[in-house]
Coordinates of N, CA and C in Angstrom, one line a residue:
Chain A
N111 N -11.2 22.9 -9.1 CA -10.5 23.1 -10.1 C -10.8 22.6 -11.6
A112 N -10.7 23.2 -12.6 CA -11.3 22.6 -13.9 C -10.5 21.4 -14.3
G113 N -9.0 21.7 -14.1 CA -8.2 20.3 -14.5 C -7.8 20.8 -15.9
V114 N -8.2 19.7 -17.1 CA -7.9 20.0 -18.5 C -9.0 20.3 -19.2
T115 N -8.9 21.4 -19.8 CA -10.3 22.1 -20.7 C -9.9 21.7 -21.9
Q116 N -10.9 21.2 -22.7 CA -10.8 20.8 -24.1 C -11.9 21.8 -24.8
T117 N -11.9 22.9 -25.9 CA -12.7 23.4 -26.6 C -12.4 23.3 -28.2
P118 N -13.5 22.9 -29.0 CA -14.8 22.6 -28.7 C -15.0 21.2 -28.2
K119 N -15.9 20.7 -27.8 CA -16.7 19.3 -27.5 C -16.9 18.6 -28.8
F120 N -17.5 19.1 -30.0 CA -17.8 18.6 -30.8 C -17.6 19.7 -32.0
Q121 N -17.3 19.2 -33.3 CA -17.0 20.0 -34.3 C -17.1 19.1 -35.8
V122 N -17.7 19.8 -36.9 CA -18.0 19.0 -38.1 C -17.3 20.0 -39.1
L123 N -16.4 19.5 -39.8 CA -15.5 20.3 -40.7 C -16.0 20.0 -42.2
K124 N -15.7 20.7 -43.1 CA -15.8 20.0 -44.4 C -14.4 19.9 -44.9
T125 N -14.3 19.0 -45.7 CA -12.6 18.6 -46.6 C -12.0 19.8 -47.0
G126 N -11.0 20.2 -46.4 CA -10.1 21.6 -46.9 C -10.1 22.7 -45.7
Q127 N -11.2 22.5 -45.0 CA -11.1 23.4 -44.0 C -10.2 23.4 -42.9
S128 N -9.9 24.5 -42.4 CA -9.0 24.6 -41.0 C -9.8 24.7 -39.8
M129 N -9.0 24.5 -38.8 CA -9.5 24.8 -37.5 C -8.4 24.5 -36.3
T130 N -8.3 25.0 -35.4 CA -7.7 24.9 -33.9 C -8.3 24.3 -32.7
L131 N -7.8 23.4 -32.3 CA -8.3 22.8 -31.0 C -7.8 23.1 -30.1
Q132 N -8.4 23.7 -29.2 CA -7.8 24.3 -27.7 C -7.9 23.4 -26.5
C133 N -6.6 23.6 -25.9 CA -6.2 23.0 -24.6 C -5.8 23.8 -23.5
A134 N -6.6 24.0 -22.4 CA -5.8 24.5 -21.5 C -6.0 23.8 -20.2
Q135 N -4.7 23.9 -19.1 CA -4.8 23.3 -18.1 C -4.4 24.2 -16.8
D136 N -5.3 23.9 -15.5 CA -4.8 25.3 -14.6 C -4.1 24.4 -13.4
M137 N -3.4 23.3 -13.5 CA -2.6 22.5 -12.6 C -1.1 22.9 -12.8
N138 N -0.7 23.8 -13.5 CA 0.7 23.9 -13.4 C 1.7 22.8 -13.7
H139 N 1.1 22.1 -14.7 CA 1.9 21.1 -15.6 C 3.0 21.3 -16.3
N140 N 4.0 21.2 -16.5 CA 5.0 21.1 -17.4 C 4.8 20.3 -18.8
S141 N 4.3 19.2 -18.9 CA 4.2 18.5 -20.0 C 2.7 18.6 -20.5
M142 N 2.6 18.7 -22.0 CA 1.0 18.5 -22.3 C 1.2 17.5 -23.6
Y143 N 0.1 16.9 -24.0 CA 0.1 16.2 -25.0 C -1.3 16.3 -25.9
W144 N -1.0 15.9 -27.2 CA -2.5 15.5 -27.9 C -2.4 14.1 -28.5
Y145 N -3.6 13.5 -28.4 CA -3.9 12.3 -28.8 C -5.1 12.1 -29.8
R146 N -4.9 11.3 -30.7 CA -6.3 10.9 -31.4 C -6.7 9.5 -31.0
Q147 N -7.8 9.2 -30.8 CA -8.3 7.7 -30.5 C -9.4 7.5 -31.6
D148 N -9.1 6.3 -32.4 CA -10.0 5.5 -33.3 C -10.2 4.5 -32.9
P149 N -11.0 3.8 -33.3 CA -11.5 2.2 -33.0 C -10.8 1.2 -33.4
G150 N -10.1 0.6 -32.6 CA -9.3 -0.6 -32.7 C -7.8 0.3 -32.8
M151 N -7.7 1.4 -32.4 CA -6.3 2.1 -32.8 C -5.6 2.4 -31.3
G152 N -6.5 2.5 -30.4 CA -6.0 3.1 -29.0 C -6.0 4.4 -29.1
L153 N -4.7 4.8 -28.3 CA -4.8 6.2 -28.1 C -3.2 6.4 -29.3
R154 N -3.2 7.5 -30.1 CA -2.1 7.6 -30.5 C -1.4 9.1 -30.5
L155 N -0.4 9.0 -30.1 CA 0.2 10.3 -30.1 C 0.4 10.8 -31.0
I156 N 0.1 12.5 -31.3 CA 0.3 13.4 -32.4 C 1.5 14.2 -32.0
Y157 N 1.4 15.1 -31.0 CA 2.4 16.0 -30.6 C 2.6 15.9 -29.3
Y158 N 3.5 16.5 -28.4 CA 3.9 16.4 -27.2 C 4.7 17.7 -27.0
S159 N 4.6 18.3 -25.5 CA 5.4 19.5 -25.3 C 6.2 19.3 -23.9
A160 N 7.1 18.8 -23.7 CA 7.8 18.6 -22.5 C 7.7 19.8 -21.5
S161 N 7.8 21.1 -22.1 CA 8.1 22.1 -21.0 C 7.6 23.3 -22.2
E162 N 7.2 24.5 -21.5 CA 6.7 25.5 -22.3 C 8.3 26.0 -23.2
G163 N 7.6 26.1 -24.4 CA 8.3 26.5 -25.5 C 9.0 25.1 -26.3
T164 N 9.0 24.3 -26.1 CA 9.4 23.3 -26.6 C 8.2 22.2 -27.2
T165 N 8.1 21.6 -28.4 CA 7.2 20.6 -29.0 C 7.8 19.6 -29.6
D166 N 7.4 18.4 -29.9 CA 8.0 17.3 -30.6 C 7.1 16.5 -31.0
K167 N 7.3 15.9 -32.2 CA 6.0 15.0 -32.8 C 6.4 13.6 -32.3
G168 N 5.1 13.2 -32.2 CA 4.6 11.9 -31.8 C 4.6 11.1 -32.6
E169 N 3.7 9.7 -32.8 CA 3.8 8.8 -33.8 C 2.8 9.3 -35.3
V170 N 2.0 10.2 -34.9 CA 1.0 10.3 -36.2 C 1.0 12.0 -36.1
P171 N 2.2 12.7 -36.6 CA 2.0 14.2 -36.7 C 1.5 14.7 -37.9
N172 N 1.8 13.9 -39.1 CA 1.3 14.5 -40.7 C -0.2 15.2 -40.4
G173 N -0.1 16.3 -40.9 CA -1.3 17.1 -41.1 C -2.0 17.6 -40.0
Y174 N -1.0 17.9 -38.9 CA -1.4 19.0 -37.7 C -0.1 19.5 -37.4
N175 N -0.1 20.7 -36.7 CA 0.7 21.5 -36.2 C 0.3 22.0 -34.7
V176 N 1.1 22.3 -33.8 CA 0.6 22.6 -32.8 C 1.4 24.0 -31.9
S177 N 0.9 24.7 -31.0 CA 1.8 25.7 -30.5 C 1.2 25.5 -28.8
R178 N 2.6 25.8 -28.3 CA 2.5 25.9 -27.1 C 2.6 27.2 -26.9
L179 N 1.5 27.9 -26.5 CA 1.3 29.4 -26.0 C 1.8 29.7 -24.9
N180 N 1.7 29.0 -23.9 CA 2.1 29.4 -22.5 C 2.1 27.9 -21.9
K181 N 2.1 28.5 -20.4 CA 2.3 27.3 -19.7 C 1.1 26.5 -19.8
R182 N 0.0 27.4 -19.4 CA -1.4 26.7 -19.4 C -1.8 26.2 -20.8
E183 N -1.4 26.5 -21.9 CA -2.3 26.3 -23.3 C -1.5 25.7 -24.4
F184 N -1.9 24.6 -25.1 CA -1.4 23.9 -26.0 C -2.1 23.7 -27.2
S185 N -2.2 24.3 -28.3 CA -3.4 24.1 -29.3 C -2.9 23.1 -30.5
L186 N -3.8 22.5 -30.9 CA -3.6 21.8 -32.0 C -4.4 22.2 -33.3
R187 N -3.6 22.2 -34.5 CA -4.0 22.9 -35.6 C -4.4 22.0 -36.9
L188 N -5.1 22.1 -37.5 CA -5.2 21.3 -38.7 C -5.7 22.2 -39.5
E189 N -4.5 22.1 -40.5 CA -4.6 23.4 -41.9 C -5.6 23.2 -42.9
S190 N -5.5 21.8 -42.9 CA -6.6 21.5 -44.4 C -7.1 20.3 -44.1
A191 N -8.2 20.2 -43.1 CA -8.8 18.8 -42.5 C -9.4 17.9 -43.7
A192 N -8.8 16.5 -43.8 CA -9.3 15.5 -44.2 C -10.0 14.4 -43.5
P193 N -11.1 13.5 -44.4 CA -11.8 12.7 -43.9 C -11.0 11.8 -42.8
S194 N -9.8 11.4 -43.1 CA -8.9 10.5 -42.4 C -8.7 11.1 -41.0
Q195 N -8.9 12.4 -40.8 CA -8.8 13.0 -39.8 C -10.2 12.9 -38.6
T196 N -10.9 12.5 -39.0 CA -12.2 12.1 -38.4 C -11.4 11.4 -37.0
S197 N -12.1 11.8 -36.0 CA -11.7 11.1 -34.8 C -12.1 11.9 -33.5
V198 N -11.7 11.2 -32.6 CA -11.8 11.8 -30.8 C -10.6 12.3 -30.5
Y199 N -10.3 13.5 -30.2 CA -9.2 14.1 -29.8 C -9.1 14.3 -28.4
F200 N -7.7 13.8 -27.8 CA -7.6 14.0 -26.1 C -6.4 14.7 -26.2
C201 N -6.5 15.9 -25.3 CA -5.7 16.8 -24.8 C -5.3 15.9 -23.2
A202 N -3.8 16.1 -22.8 CA -3.5 15.6 -21.6 C -2.2 16.4 -21.1
S203 N -2.1 16.4 -19.5 CA -1.2 17.2 -19.2 C -0.6 16.4 -17.7
S204 N 0.7 16.4 -17.6 CA 1.3 15.7 -16.7 C 2.5 16.6 -15.8
P205 N 2.5 16.5 -14.5 CA 3.6 17.5 -14.0 C 4.7 17.2 -14.3
L206 N 5.1 16.1 -14.4 CA 6.4 15.9 -14.7 C 6.6 14.4 -15.8
Q207 N 7.5 14.7 -16.7 CA 7.5 13.4 -17.6 C 8.4 12.2 -16.7
G208 N 7.9 11.0 -17.3 CA 8.5 9.8 -16.6 C 8.4 9.5 -15.1
S209 N 7.4 10.4 -14.5 CA 7.1 9.8 -13.2 C 6.0 10.3 -12.7
S210 N 4.7 10.7 -13.4 CA 3.7 11.1 -12.8 C 2.4 10.9 -13.8
E211 N 1.2 10.7 -13.2 CA 0.3 10.7 -14.1 C -0.3 11.5 -14.9
A212 N -0.6 11.3 -16.0 CA -1.3 12.1 -17.0 C -2.9 12.3 -16.8
F213 N -3.3 13.6 -17.0 CA -4.9 14.2 -17.0 C -5.3 14.3 -17.9
F214 N -6.5 13.7 -18.3 CA -6.9 14.1 -19.7 C -8.1 15.0 -19.6
G215 N -8.3 15.6 -21.0 CA -9.4 16.3 -21.0 C -10.6 15.7 -21.5
Q216 N -11.7 16.1 -21.5 CA -13.0 15.4 -22.2 C -13.0 14.9 -23.5
G217 N -12.1 15.4 -24.2 CA -12.3 14.8 -25.8 C -12.9 16.1 -26.5
T218 N -12.6 16.0 -27.7 CA -13.2 16.6 -28.9 C -13.3 15.7 -29.8
R219 N -14.6 15.6 -30.4 CA -15.3 14.7 -31.3 C -15.5 15.5 -32.5
L220 N -14.2 15.2 -33.4 CA -14.2 16.0 -34.9 C -14.6 14.9 -36.0
T221 N -15.3 15.5 -36.9 CA -16.0 14.7 -38.0 C -15.8 15.6 -39.2
V222 N -15.1 15.0 -40.4 CA -14.9 15.7 -41.8 C -15.3 15.0 -42.7
V223 N -16.2 16.0 -43.2 CA -17.0 15.3 -44.1 C -16.8 15.9 -45.8
Chain B
Q283 N 6.6 4.3 -31.2 CA 6.0 3.0 -31.7 C 5.2 2.3 -30.1
Q284 N 3.9 1.9 -30.6 CA 3.2 1.9 -29.4 C 3.6 0.4 -28.8
P285 N 3.2 0.6 -27.7 CA 3.3 -0.8 -26.6 C 2.2 -2.0 -27.0
V286 N 2.4 -3.0 -27.1 CA 1.5 -4.1 -27.6 C 0.8 -4.9 -26.1
Q287 N -0.7 -4.8 -26.3 CA -1.4 -5.0 -25.3 C -2.0 -6.7 -25.6
S288 N -2.2 -7.4 -24.7 CA -3.0 -8.6 -24.9 C -3.4 -9.1 -23.3
P289 N -4.7 -9.7 -23.7 CA -5.4 -9.9 -24.7 C -6.3 -8.6 -25.4
Q290 N -6.6 -8.7 -26.3 CA -7.4 -7.5 -27.0 C -9.2 -7.3 -26.4
A291 N -9.5 -8.4 -25.8 CA -10.5 -8.2 -25.1 C -10.6 -9.3 -24.1
V292 N -11.5 -9.4 -23.0 CA -12.0 -10.5 -22.2 C -13.3 -10.2 -21.5
I293 N -13.9 -11.3 -21.5 CA -15.3 -11.1 -20.9 C -15.3 -12.0 -19.3
L294 N -15.5 -11.4 -18.4 CA -15.4 -12.2 -17.2 C -17.0 -12.1 -16.5
R295 N -17.4 -13.0 -15.6 CA -18.3 -12.7 -14.7 C -17.9 -12.2 -13.4
E296 N -18.8 -11.4 -12.9 CA -18.5 -10.7 -11.5 C -17.8 -12.0 -10.6
G297 N -16.7 -11.5 -9.9 CA -15.7 -12.3 -9.0 C -14.5 -13.0 -9.7
E298 N -14.4 -12.8 -10.9 CA -13.4 -13.7 -11.6 C -12.4 -12.7 -11.8
D299 N -11.0 -13.4 -11.9 CA -9.8 -12.8 -12.1 C -9.6 -12.6 -13.8
A300 N -8.6 -11.5 -13.8 CA -8.1 -11.4 -15.2 C -6.6 -10.7 -15.0
V301 N -6.1 -10.9 -16.2 CA -4.7 -10.4 -16.4 C -4.6 -9.7 -17.4
I302 N -4.0 -8.6 -17.7 CA -3.7 -7.9 -18.9 C -2.5 -7.7 -19.0
N303 N -1.5 -8.0 -20.1 CA -0.2 -7.8 -20.4 C 0.2 -6.6 -21.4
C304 N 1.5 -6.3 -21.2 CA 1.9 -5.1 -22.1 C 3.1 -5.2 -22.2
S305 N 3.8 -5.0 -23.5 CA 5.1 -5.4 -23.8 C 5.6 -4.2 -24.9
S306 N 7.0 -3.8 -24.6 CA 7.3 -2.7 -25.5 C 8.9 -3.4 -26.0
S307 N 8.9 -3.0 -27.3 CA 10.5 -3.5 -27.5 C 11.6 -2.4 -27.5
K308 N 11.2 -1.4 -26.8 CA 12.2 -0.4 -26.1 C 12.6 -0.3 -25.0
A309 N 13.4 0.1 -24.4 CA 13.8 0.3 -22.6 C 13.0 1.3 -22.3
L310 N 12.3 0.9 -20.9 CA 11.7 1.7 -20.4 C 11.8 2.3 -19.3
Y311 N 11.1 3.7 -18.9 CA 11.5 4.1 -17.8 C 10.4 4.0 -16.9
S312 N 9.2 3.9 -17.5 CA 8.0 3.7 -16.6 C 6.8 3.3 -17.4
V313 N 5.7 2.8 -16.4 CA 4.4 2.1 -17.2 C 3.4 2.6 -16.6
H314 N 2.3 3.1 -17.3 CA 1.2 3.8 -16.8 C 0.0 2.8 -16.9
W315 N -1.0 2.9 -16.2 CA -2.1 2.0 -16.6 C -3.4 2.8 -16.5
Y316 N -4.5 3.2 -17.3 CA -5.5 3.7 -17.4 C -6.6 3.2 -17.8
R317 N -7.9 3.5 -17.4 CA -9.0 2.7 -17.7 C -10.2 3.7 -18.2
Q318 N -10.7 3.2 -19.1 CA -11.8 4.2 -20.0 C -12.9 3.7 -20.3
K319 N -14.0 4.2 -19.6 CA -15.8 4.0 -19.9 C -15.7 4.8 -21.1
H320 N -16.9 3.9 -21.9 CA -17.2 4.3 -23.1 C -17.8 5.8 -23.0
G321 N -17.2 6.6 -24.0 CA -17.6 7.9 -23.9 C -17.0 9.0 -22.9
E322 N -16.0 8.4 -22.4 CA -15.7 9.0 -21.3 C -13.9 9.3 -21.7
A323 N -13.3 10.2 -20.9 CA -11.9 10.3 -20.9 C -11.3 9.1 -20.1
P324 N -9.9 9.0 -20.4 CA -9.2 7.8 -19.6 C -8.6 8.3 -18.2
V325 N -9.0 7.7 -17.2 CA -8.6 7.9 -16.0 C -7.4 7.3 -15.5
F326 N -6.5 7.5 -14.7 CA -5.2 7.0 -14.3 C -5.8 6.1 -13.4
L327 N -4.8 4.9 -13.1 CA -5.0 3.9 -12.3 C -3.6 4.0 -11.3
M328 N -2.6 3.6 -12.2 CA -1.3 3.7 -11.7 C -0.2 3.3 -12.4
I329 N 1.0 4.0 -11.8 CA 2.2 4.1 -12.2 C 3.1 3.3 -11.9
L330 N 4.1 2.7 -13.0 CA 5.1 2.1 -12.1 C 6.3 2.6 -12.7
L331 N 7.4 2.6 -11.9 CA 8.9 3.3 -12.3 C 10.0 1.9 -12.2
K332 N 10.8 2.3 -13.2 CA 11.8 1.4 -13.3 C 12.4 1.0 -11.8
G333 N 12.5 -0.3 -11.7 CA 12.7 -0.7 -10.4 C 12.0 -1.9 -9.9
G334 N 10.9 -2.3 -10.9 CA 10.1 -3.7 -10.5 C 9.2 -3.7 -9.7
E335 N 8.9 -2.4 -9.1 CA 8.1 -2.5 -8.0 C 6.6 -2.8 -8.7
Q336 N 6.2 -3.6 -7.5 CA 4.5 -3.9 -7.9 C 3.7 -3.1 -7.0
K337 N 2.7 -2.2 -7.6 CA 1.7 -1.5 -7.1 C 0.0 -2.0 -7.0
G338 N -0.5 -1.5 -5.9 CA -1.9 -1.9 -6.2 C -2.9 -0.8 -5.8
H339 N -3.9 -1.0 -6.1 CA -5.0 0.1 -6.1 C -6.5 -0.8 -5.8
E340 N -6.6 -0.9 -4.9 CA -8.2 -1.7 -4.4 C -7.7 -2.9 -4.8
K341 N -8.5 -3.8 -5.5 CA -8.2 -4.9 -6.0 C -7.4 -5.1 -7.6
I342 N -6.9 -4.0 -7.6 CA -5.9 -4.0 -9.0 C -4.9 -3.6 -9.0
S343 N -3.9 -4.6 -9.0 CA -2.2 -4.7 -8.8 C -1.7 -4.5 -10.3
A344 N -0.4 -4.2 -10.5 CA 0.4 -4.1 -11.3 C 1.9 -4.6 -11.3
S345 N 2.5 -5.2 -12.1 CA 4.1 -5.3 -11.9 C 4.7 -4.9 -13.1
F346 N 6.1 -4.7 -13.0 CA 6.7 -4.2 -13.9 C 8.1 -4.9 -13.9
N347 N 8.4 -5.8 -15.1 CA 9.7 -6.1 -15.3 C 10.3 -5.6 -16.2
E348 N 11.5 -4.4 -15.9 CA 11.9 -3.9 -16.7 C 12.9 -4.5 -17.6
K349 N 13.4 -5.8 -17.2 CA 14.5 -6.7 -18.1 C 13.8 -6.8 -19.3
K350 N 12.8 -7.3 -19.0 CA 11.8 -7.7 -20.4 C 10.8 -6.6 -21.1
Q351 N 10.9 -5.5 -20.2 CA 10.2 -4.5 -20.7 C 8.4 -4.8 -20.9
Q352 N 8.3 -5.3 -19.9 CA 6.9 -6.2 -19.5 C 6.2 -5.6 -18.6
S353 N 5.0 -5.2 -18.4 CA 4.0 -4.9 -17.2 C 2.9 -5.8 -17.3
S354 N 2.2 -5.9 -16.3 CA 0.9 -7.1 -16.2 C 0.2 -6.1 -15.3
L355 N -1.1 -6.2 -15.4 CA -2.4 -5.5 -14.6 C -3.2 -6.8 -14.2
Y356 N -3.2 -7.0 -12.8 CA -4.0 -7.6 -12.2 C -5.4 -7.5 -11.9
L357 N -6.5 -8.0 -12.2 CA -7.8 -7.4 -11.7 C -8.2 -8.5 -10.8
T358 N -8.5 -8.7 -9.5 CA -9.0 -9.8 -8.9 C -10.4 -9.5 -8.2
A359 N -11.2 -10.9 -8.0 CA -12.4 -10.3 -7.8 C -13.3 -9.4 -8.4
S360 N -13.2 -9.4 -9.7 CA -13.7 -8.2 -10.5 C -15.2 -7.9 -10.1
Q361 N -15.5 -6.7 -10.2 CA -16.9 -5.8 -10.0 C -17.3 -5.3 -11.5
L362 N -18.5 -5.4 -11.4 CA -19.2 -4.9 -12.4 C -18.8 -3.2 -13.1
S363 N -17.9 -2.7 -11.9 CA -17.6 -1.3 -12.2 C -16.2 -1.4 -12.7
Y364 N -15.6 -2.5 -13.0 CA -14.5 -2.6 -13.6 C -14.4 -2.7 -15.1
S365 N -15.7 -2.9 -15.8 CA -15.9 -2.8 -16.9 C -15.3 -1.8 -17.9
G366 N -14.9 -1.8 -18.6 CA -14.1 -0.6 -19.8 C -13.0 -1.0 -20.3
T367 N -12.2 -0.1 -21.1 CA -11.1 -0.4 -21.7 C -10.0 0.0 -21.1
Y368 N -8.9 -0.9 -21.1 CA -7.9 -0.4 -20.2 C -6.4 -0.2 -21.1
F369 N -5.7 1.0 -20.9 CA -4.8 1.1 -21.6 C -3.3 0.9 -20.8
C370 N -2.4 0.5 -21.4 CA -1.0 1.0 -20.9 C -0.3 1.9 -21.4
G371 N 0.3 2.8 -20.7 CA 1.4 3.9 -21.4 C 2.6 3.6 -21.1
T372 N 3.7 4.4 -21.8 CA 4.8 3.5 -21.4 C 5.9 4.8 -21.9
E373 N 6.7 5.1 -21.2 CA 7.6 6.3 -21.3 C 9.2 5.8 -21.2
G374 N 9.9 6.1 -22.2 CA 10.9 5.6 -22.4 C 11.8 6.0 -23.5
G375 N 13.1 5.4 -24.0 CA 13.8 5.4 -25.0 C 15.0 6.5 -24.8
G376 N 15.3 6.8 -23.8 CA 16.6 7.7 -23.5 C 16.4 9.2 -23.6
G377 N 17.5 10.1 -23.4 CA 17.1 11.3 -23.5 C 16.5 11.8 -22.2
S378 N 15.9 13.3 -22.7 CA 15.4 13.8 -21.3 C 13.7 13.9 -21.7
N379 N 13.7 13.7 -23.0 CA 12.1 13.7 -23.1 C 11.5 12.6 -23.5
Y380 N 10.6 12.2 -22.7 CA 9.7 11.2 -22.9 C 8.4 11.1 -23.4
K381 N 8.1 10.5 -24.3 CA 7.0 10.1 -24.9 C 6.1 9.1 -24.0
L382 N 4.9 9.7 -24.0 CA 3.9 9.0 -23.1 C 3.4 8.0 -24.2
T383 N 3.5 7.1 -25.0 CA 2.5 6.1 -25.7 C 1.7 5.2 -25.2
F384 N 0.7 5.1 -25.7 CA -0.2 4.1 -25.4 C -0.4 2.8 -26.4
G385 N -1.0 1.6 -25.9 CA -1.2 0.7 -26.4 C -2.7 0.5 -27.1
K386 N -3.1 -0.2 -27.9 CA -4.3 -0.1 -28.6 C -5.5 -0.9 -27.7
G387 N -5.4 -1.4 -26.3 CA -6.3 -1.3 -25.3 C -6.8 -2.9 -25.2
T388 N -7.4 -3.0 -24.2 CA -8.1 -4.0 -23.6 C -9.3 -3.9 -23.3
L389 N -10.5 -4.2 -24.1 CA -11.8 -4.2 -23.6 C -12.4 -5.2 -22.6
L390 N -12.2 -4.8 -21.3 CA -12.9 -5.7 -20.5 C -14.5 -5.6 -20.2
T391 N -14.8 -6.7 -20.3 CA -16.7 -6.6 -19.9 C -16.9 -7.6 -18.6
V392 N -17.5 -7.0 -17.6 CA -17.9 -8.1 -16.4 C -19.2 -8.0 -16.2
N393 N -19.6 -9.4 -16.4 CA -21.0 -9.6 -16.4 C -21.7 -10.0 -15.1
P394 N -22.9 -9.9 -14.8 CA -23.3 -10.5 -13.6 C -23.2 -11.9 -13.5

């Protein structure tokens, strides 16, 4: 089992460029999440999807959009990248909200110059 | 709103004990604990559900006081492999959609 797969692993963008971070899980999980991790700030929730067809904002959604394409895939889009979005991005999934562990992907290290 | 973790950092010698605390201002349904090694993804340690049950994982255990919206992670007889950043994650707030929100982390360093 691959678990949670994120692509790409590394990316450098110029300010104003757009890109989509991809996340796919093969565990038939219902819930999926996007987090960003910055030094001293922990893991901050950007968006989450409780189930296929639903998405909700987390703590820091500004500047991002998401798509729950199907049960397996949950993508994160930066429409116009800014240096403040330089971060490590983690995707996670869990079978059920409220009662089960979350499995994390290996992360995407994004630098916006 | 992120749960609050304390302390921010702790340094131990091998064999010593540590406690990491996590508190929230909102009613909680569950508390998760994860450990992250440098450059890696967070890895699940345990989950505590509403009900105050204490759980254990090797020499690591945790408690959940739902009345106080607090959880504590106990590491006993620490080993070098315990080094890393520990995160608590909380779910709650009512309704049917639970956000899994993490604290800022506690950096644990275990020295020989």
